[in-house]
CSV table of C-alpha atoms in Angstrom, one decimal:
chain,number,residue,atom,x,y,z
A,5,UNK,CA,251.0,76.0,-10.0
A,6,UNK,CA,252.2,72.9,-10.6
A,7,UNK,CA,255.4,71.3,-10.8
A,8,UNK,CA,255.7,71.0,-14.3
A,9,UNK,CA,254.8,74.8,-14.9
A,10,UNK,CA,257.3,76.9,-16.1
A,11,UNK,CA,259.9,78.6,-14.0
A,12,UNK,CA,262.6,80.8,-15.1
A,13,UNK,CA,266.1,81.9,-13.4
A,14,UNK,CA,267.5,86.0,-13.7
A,15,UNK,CA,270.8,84.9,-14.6
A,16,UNK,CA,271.8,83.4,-18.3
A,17,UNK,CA,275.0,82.8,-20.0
A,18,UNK,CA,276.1,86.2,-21.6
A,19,UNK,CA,276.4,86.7,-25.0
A,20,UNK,CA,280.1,86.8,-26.8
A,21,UNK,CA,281.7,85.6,-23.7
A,22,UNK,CA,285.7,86.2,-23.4
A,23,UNK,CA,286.7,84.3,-20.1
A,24,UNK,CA,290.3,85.9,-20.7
A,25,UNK,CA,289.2,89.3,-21.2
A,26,UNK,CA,287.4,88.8,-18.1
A,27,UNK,CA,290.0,87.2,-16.0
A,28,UNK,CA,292.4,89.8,-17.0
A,29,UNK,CA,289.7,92.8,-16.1
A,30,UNK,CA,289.1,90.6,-12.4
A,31,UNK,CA,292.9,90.8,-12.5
A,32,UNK,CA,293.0,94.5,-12.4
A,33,UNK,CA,290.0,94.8,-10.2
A,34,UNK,CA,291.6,92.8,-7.5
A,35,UNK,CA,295.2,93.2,-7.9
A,36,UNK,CA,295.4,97.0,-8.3
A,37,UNK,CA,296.5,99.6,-5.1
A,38,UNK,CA,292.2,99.3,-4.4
A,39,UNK,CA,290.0,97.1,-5.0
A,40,UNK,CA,286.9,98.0,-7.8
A,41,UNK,CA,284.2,95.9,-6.5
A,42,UNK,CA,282.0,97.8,-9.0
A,43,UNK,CA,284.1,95.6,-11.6
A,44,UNK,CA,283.9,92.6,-9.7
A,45,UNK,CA,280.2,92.7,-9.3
A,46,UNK,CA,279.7,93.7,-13.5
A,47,UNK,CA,281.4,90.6,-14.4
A,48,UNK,CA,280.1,87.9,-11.9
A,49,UNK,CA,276.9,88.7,-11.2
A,50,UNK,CA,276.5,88.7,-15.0
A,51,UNK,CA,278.2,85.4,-16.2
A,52,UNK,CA,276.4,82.2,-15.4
A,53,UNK,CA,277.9,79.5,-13.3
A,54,UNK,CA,279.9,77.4,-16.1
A,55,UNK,CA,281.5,81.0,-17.4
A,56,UNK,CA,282.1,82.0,-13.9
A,57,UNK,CA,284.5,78.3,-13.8
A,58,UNK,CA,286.1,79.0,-17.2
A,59,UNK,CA,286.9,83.0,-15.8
A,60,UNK,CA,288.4,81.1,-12.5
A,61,UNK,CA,290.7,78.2,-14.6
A,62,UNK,CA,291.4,81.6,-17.5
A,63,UNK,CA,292.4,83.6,-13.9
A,64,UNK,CA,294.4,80.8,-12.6
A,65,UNK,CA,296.6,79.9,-16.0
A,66,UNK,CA,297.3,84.0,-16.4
A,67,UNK,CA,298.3,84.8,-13.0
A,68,UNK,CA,298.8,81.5,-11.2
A,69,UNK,CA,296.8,82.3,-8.7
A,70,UNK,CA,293.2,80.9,-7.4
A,71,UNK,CA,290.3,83.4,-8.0
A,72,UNK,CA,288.2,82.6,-4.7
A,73,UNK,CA,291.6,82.6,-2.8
A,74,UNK,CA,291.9,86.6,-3.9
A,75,UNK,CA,288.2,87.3,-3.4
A,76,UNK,CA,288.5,85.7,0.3
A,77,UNK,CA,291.6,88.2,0.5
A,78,UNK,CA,290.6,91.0,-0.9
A,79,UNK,CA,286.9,91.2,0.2
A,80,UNK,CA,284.8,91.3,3.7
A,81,UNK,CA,281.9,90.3,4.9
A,82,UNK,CA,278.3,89.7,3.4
A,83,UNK,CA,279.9,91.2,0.4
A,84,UNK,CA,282.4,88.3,0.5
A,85,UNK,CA,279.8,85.4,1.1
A,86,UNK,CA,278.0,86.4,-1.9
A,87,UNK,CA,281.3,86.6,-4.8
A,88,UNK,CA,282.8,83.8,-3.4
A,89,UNK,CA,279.1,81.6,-3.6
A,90,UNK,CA,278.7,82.9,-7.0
A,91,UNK,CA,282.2,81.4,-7.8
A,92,UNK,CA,281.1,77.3,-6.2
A,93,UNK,CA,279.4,75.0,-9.1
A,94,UNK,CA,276.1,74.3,-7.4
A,95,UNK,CA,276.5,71.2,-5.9
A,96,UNK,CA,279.4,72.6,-4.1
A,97,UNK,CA,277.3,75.2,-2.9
A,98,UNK,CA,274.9,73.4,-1.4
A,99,UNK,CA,277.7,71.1,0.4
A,100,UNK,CA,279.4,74.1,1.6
A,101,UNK,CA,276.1,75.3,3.1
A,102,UNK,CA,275.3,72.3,4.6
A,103,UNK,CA,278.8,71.6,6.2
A,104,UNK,CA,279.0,75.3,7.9
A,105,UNK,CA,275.0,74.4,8.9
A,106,UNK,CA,276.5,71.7,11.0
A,107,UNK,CA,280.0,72.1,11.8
A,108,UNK,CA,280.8,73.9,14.8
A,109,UNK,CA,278.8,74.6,18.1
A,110,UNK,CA,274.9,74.2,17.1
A,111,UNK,CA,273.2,73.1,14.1
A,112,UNK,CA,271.5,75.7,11.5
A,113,UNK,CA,268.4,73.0,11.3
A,114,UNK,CA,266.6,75.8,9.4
A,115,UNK,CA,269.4,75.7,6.3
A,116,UNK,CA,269.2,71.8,6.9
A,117,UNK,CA,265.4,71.8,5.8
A,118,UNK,CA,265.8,74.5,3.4
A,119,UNK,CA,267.9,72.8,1.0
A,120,UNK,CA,267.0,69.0,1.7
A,121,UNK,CA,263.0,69.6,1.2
A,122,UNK,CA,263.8,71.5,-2.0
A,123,UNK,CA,266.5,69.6,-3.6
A,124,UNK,CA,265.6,67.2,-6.7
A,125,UNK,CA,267.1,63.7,-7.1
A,126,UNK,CA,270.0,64.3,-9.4
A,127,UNK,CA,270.7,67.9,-7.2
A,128,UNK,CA,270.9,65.9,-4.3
A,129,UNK,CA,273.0,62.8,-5.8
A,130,UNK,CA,275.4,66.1,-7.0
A,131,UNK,CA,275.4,67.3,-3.4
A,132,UNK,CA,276.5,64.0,-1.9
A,133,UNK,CA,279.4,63.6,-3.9
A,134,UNK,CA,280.4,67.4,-4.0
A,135,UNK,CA,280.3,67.1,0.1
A,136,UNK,CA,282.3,63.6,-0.3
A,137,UNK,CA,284.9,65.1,-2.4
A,138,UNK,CA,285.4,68.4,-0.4
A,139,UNK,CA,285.0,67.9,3.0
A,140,UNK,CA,286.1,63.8,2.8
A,141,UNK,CA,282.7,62.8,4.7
A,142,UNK,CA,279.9,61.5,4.3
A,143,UNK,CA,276.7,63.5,4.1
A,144,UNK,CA,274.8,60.9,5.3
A,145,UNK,CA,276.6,60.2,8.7
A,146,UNK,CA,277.3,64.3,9.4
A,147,UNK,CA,273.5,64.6,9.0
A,148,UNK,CA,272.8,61.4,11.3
A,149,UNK,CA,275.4,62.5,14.0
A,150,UNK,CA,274.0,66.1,14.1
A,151,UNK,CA,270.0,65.8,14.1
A,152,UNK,CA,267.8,63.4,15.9
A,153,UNK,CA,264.5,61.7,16.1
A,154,UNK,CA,261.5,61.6,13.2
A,155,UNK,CA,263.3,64.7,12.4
A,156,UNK,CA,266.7,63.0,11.1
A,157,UNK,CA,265.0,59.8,10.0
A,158,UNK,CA,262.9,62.5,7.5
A,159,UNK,CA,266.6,64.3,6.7
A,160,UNK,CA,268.1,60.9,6.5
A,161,UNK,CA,265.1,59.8,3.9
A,162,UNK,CA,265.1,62.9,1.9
A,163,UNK,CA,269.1,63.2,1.5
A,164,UNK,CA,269.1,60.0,-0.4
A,165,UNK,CA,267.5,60.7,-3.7
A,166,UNK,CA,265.2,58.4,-3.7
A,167,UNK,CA,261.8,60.1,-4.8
A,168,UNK,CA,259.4,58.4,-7.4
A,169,UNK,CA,259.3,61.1,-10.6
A,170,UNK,CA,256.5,61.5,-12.8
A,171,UNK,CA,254.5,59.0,-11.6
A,172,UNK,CA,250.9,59.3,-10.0
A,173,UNK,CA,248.6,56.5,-9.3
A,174,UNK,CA,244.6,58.0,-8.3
A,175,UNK,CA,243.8,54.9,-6.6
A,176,UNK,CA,247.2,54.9,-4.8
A,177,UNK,CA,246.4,58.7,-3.6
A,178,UNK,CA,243.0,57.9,-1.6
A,179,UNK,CA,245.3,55.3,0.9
A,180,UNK,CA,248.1,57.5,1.2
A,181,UNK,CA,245.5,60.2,2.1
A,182,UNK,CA,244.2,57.8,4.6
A,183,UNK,CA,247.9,56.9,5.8
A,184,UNK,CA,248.5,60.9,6.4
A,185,UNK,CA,245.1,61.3,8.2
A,186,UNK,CA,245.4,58.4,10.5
A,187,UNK,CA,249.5,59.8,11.3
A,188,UNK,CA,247.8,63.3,12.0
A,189,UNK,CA,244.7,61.5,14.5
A,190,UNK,CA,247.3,58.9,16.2
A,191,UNK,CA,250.6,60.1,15.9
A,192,UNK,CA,252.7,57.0,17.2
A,193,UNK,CA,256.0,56.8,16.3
A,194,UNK,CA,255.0,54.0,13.7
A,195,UNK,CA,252.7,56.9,12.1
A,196,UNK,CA,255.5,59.3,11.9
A,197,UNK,CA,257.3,57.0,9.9
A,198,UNK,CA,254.4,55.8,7.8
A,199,UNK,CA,254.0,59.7,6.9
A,200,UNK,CA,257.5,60.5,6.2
A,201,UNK,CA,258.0,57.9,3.8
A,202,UNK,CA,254.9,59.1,1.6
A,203,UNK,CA,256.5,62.5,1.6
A,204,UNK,CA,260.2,62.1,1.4
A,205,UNK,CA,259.2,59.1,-1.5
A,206,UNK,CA,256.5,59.5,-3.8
A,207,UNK,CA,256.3,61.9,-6.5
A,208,UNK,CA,255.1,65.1,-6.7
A,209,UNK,CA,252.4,64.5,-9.4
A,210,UNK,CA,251.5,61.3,-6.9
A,211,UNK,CA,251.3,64.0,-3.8
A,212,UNK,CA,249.8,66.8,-5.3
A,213,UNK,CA,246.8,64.5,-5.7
A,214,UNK,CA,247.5,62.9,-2.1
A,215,UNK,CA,247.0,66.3,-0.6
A,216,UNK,CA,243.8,66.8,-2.9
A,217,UNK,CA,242.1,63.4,-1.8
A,218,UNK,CA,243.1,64.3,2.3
A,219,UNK,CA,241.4,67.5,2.4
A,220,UNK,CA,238.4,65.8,0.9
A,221,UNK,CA,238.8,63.0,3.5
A,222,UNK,CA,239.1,65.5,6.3
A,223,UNK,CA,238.1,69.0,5.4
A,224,UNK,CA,241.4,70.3,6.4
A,225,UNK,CA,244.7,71.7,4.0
A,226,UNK,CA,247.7,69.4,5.0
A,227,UNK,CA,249.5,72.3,6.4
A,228,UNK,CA,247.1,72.6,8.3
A,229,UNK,CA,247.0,69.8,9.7
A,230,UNK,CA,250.6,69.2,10.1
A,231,UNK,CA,251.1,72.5,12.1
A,232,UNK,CA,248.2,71.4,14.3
A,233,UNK,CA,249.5,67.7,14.8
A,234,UNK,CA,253.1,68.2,15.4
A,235,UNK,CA,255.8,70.8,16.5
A,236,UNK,CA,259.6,71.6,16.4
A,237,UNK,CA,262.0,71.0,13.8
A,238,UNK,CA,260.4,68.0,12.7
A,239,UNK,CA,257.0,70.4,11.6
A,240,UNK,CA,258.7,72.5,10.0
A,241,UNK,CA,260.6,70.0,7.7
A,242,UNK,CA,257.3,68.3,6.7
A,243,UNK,CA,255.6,71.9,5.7
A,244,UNK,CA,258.4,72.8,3.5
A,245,UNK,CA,258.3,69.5,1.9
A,246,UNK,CA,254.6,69.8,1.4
A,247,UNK,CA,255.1,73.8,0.4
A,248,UNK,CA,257.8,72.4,-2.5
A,249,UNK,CA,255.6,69.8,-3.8
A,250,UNK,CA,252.9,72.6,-4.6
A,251,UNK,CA,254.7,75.2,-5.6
A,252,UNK,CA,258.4,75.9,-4.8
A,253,UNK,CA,259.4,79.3,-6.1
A,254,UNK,CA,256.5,80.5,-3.7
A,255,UNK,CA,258.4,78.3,-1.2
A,256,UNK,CA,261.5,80.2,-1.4
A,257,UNK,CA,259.4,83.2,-2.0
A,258,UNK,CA,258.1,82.6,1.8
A,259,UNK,CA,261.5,82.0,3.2
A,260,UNK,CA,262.7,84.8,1.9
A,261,UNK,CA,259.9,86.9,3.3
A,262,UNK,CA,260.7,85.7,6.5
A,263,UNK,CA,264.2,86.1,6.4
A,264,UNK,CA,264.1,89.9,5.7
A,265,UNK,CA,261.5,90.5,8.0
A,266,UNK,CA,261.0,88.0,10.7
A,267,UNK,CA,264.4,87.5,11.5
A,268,UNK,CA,265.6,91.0,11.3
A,269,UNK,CA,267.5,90.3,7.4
A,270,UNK,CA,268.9,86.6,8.2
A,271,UNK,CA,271.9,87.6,5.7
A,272,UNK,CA,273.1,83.6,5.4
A,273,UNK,CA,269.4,82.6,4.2
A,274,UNK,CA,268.8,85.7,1.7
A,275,UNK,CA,272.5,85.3,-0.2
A,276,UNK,CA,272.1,81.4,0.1
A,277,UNK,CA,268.1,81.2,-1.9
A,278,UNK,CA,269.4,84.3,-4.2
A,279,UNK,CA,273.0,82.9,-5.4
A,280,UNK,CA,271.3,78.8,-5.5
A,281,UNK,CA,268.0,79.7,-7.6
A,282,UNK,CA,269.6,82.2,-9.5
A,283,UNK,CA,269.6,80.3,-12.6
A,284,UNK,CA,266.5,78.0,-11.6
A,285,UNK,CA,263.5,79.9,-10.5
A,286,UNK,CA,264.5,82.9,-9.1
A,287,UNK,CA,262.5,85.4,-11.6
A,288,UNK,CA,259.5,83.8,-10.9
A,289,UNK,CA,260.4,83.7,-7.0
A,290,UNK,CA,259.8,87.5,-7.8
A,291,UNK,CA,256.9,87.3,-9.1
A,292,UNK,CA,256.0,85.0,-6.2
A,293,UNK,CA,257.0,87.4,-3.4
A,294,UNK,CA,255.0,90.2,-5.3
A,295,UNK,CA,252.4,88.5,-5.6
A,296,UNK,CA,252.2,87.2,-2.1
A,297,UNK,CA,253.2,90.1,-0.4
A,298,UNK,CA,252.6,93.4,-1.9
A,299,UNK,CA,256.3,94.7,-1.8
A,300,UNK,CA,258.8,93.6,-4.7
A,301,UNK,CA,261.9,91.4,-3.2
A,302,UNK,CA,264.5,94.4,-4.7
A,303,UNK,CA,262.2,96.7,-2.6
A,304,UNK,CA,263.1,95.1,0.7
A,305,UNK,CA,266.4,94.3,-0.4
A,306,UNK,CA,267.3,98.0,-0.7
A,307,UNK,CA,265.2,98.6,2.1
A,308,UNK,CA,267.6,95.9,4.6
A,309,UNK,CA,271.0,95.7,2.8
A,310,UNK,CA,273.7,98.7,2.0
A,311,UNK,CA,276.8,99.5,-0.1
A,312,UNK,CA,278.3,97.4,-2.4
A,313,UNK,CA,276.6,93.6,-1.1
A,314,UNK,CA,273.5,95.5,-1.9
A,315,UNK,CA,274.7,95.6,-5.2
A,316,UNK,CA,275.4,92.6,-5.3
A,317,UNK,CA,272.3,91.0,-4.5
A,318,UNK,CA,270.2,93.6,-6.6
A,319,UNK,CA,272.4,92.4,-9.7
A,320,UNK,CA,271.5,88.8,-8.9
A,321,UNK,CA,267.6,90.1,-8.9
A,322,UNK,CA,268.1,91.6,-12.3
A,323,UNK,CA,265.1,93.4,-10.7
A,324,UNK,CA,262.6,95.7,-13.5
A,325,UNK,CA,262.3,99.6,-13.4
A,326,UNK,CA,258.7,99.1,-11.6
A,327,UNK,CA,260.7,97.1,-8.6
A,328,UNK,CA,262.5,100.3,-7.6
């Protein structure tokens, strides 16, 4: 696949939307002597993000109240992380994320890499100011003051927006190709920095054929090489840049995977890549983690989660008959 292919999200704007009919049924749903989640998860999960912030401004005028305030209130849990995501414009999202990644004891460097290497120029200009405006920080500087080393100077790099698009330059590829092979062989600090500027800068036309023109100067896949030249956090940062240039629904297809099943259902990761590609790529992310491995994404959801944040996430899916 390549970048330009098409990709397609499970979630569209619904048909002969009423955002005052639905604030009024959410009304009900929430305000009643129990809560009907069933209701709650009919409506959201089926609304697209800008009719999910018209239901919330129709919720507030009607009952003067703030719709995430009452799901906060009225909800628990995973079940809770995933009505009240659903509810944040996307930039907001992914500020959110990134704040509770870093705030606190620790840092969730995994979350970090996830949404930096994956984000495009105007998501991560979005980001920046959503973070700005919410939190009153800067990205930037919470980034710099919680990471270190090649590993922050490649987060600091990435988080400013800065990539080349649709540009690619043959001639160019063959030096950069050289650039990567000699940062792999020598691996000074100089070299690290040479190879995070290639990737965190030039498009991803330019290093598709960058990664082409290295394995035919040194017989090896750049992953490959990456994994076998370097380790930690900084490793994993450059493979999940290199795994979104080539193809990034089977990116978050992978991470996926790996929540669920190496890290025993990593709850934050699965509701984070469901709820933020749900009206990008998250259909063929499907198809992705079908292909790849064997078992359809709904499957192991059913398989791992329970009750009503089950539901949830299956809506989100919108999985087919054959994924049961």
């Amino acid at each position: 696949m390549f970048c330009g292919d098409y990709v397609q999200g499970t979630i569209f704007p619904a048909p002969n939307f009423n955002p005052i009919m639905d604030a009024q049924m959410l009304g009900g749903a929430l305000q009643g002597f129990y809560c009907d989640k069933d209701m709650l998860i009919n409506i959201l999960t089926q609304r697209c993000n800008a009719q999910r912030l018209m239901i919330a401004e129709a919720y507030q005028s009607m009952y003067g109240r703030d719709l995430i305030g009452d799901l906060k209130e009225q909800l628990s849990d995973h079940f809770k992380d995933v009505m009240v995501g659903l509810m944040y414009p996307p930039p907001l999202y992914d500020a959110h994320e990134l704040w509770h990644a870093m705030k606190g004891v620790g840092t969730d460097e995994n979350c970090l890499i996830e949404i930096l290497a994956s984000r495009t120029n105007g998501e991560l200009f979005q980001m920046r100011e959503a973070y700005c405006l919410q939190y009153s920080n800067n990205l930037q500087e919470d980034i710099y003051s919680e990471t270190s080393g090649h590993f922050r100077d490649t987060l600091m790099n990435l988080v400013q927006g800065t990539r080349e698009e649709g540009y690619a330059d043959p001639a160019m590829a063959a030096q950069d190709a050289m650039v990567l092979w000699e940062a792999c062989q020598q691996k000074t600090g100089e070299h690290k920095t040479m190879l995070q500027m290639i990737l965190c800068n030039k498009s991803y036309q330019q290093l598709w054929l960058v990664f082409q023109e290295f394995q035919n100067i040194s017989g090896q896949d750049m992953v490959d090489a990456i994994n076998e030249c370097y380790d930690g956090y900084f490793q994993q940062l450059l493979v999940a840049i290199v795994l979104c240039v080539r193809d990034k629904p089977a990116y978050f297809a992978y991470r996926l995977y790996s929540a669920i099943h190496d890290f025993g259902f990593h709850n934050k990761t699965v509701i984070r890549i469901i709820i933020a590609r749900s009206e990008i790529d998250l259909l063929t992310i499907r198809k992705r983690y079908k292909e790849r491995y064997g078992k359809s994404l709904f499957h192991d959801i059913r398989n791992f989660a329970s009750g009503h944040y089950e539901k949830a996430l299956l809506a989100i899916c919108a999985g087919d008959a054959e994924d049961y």
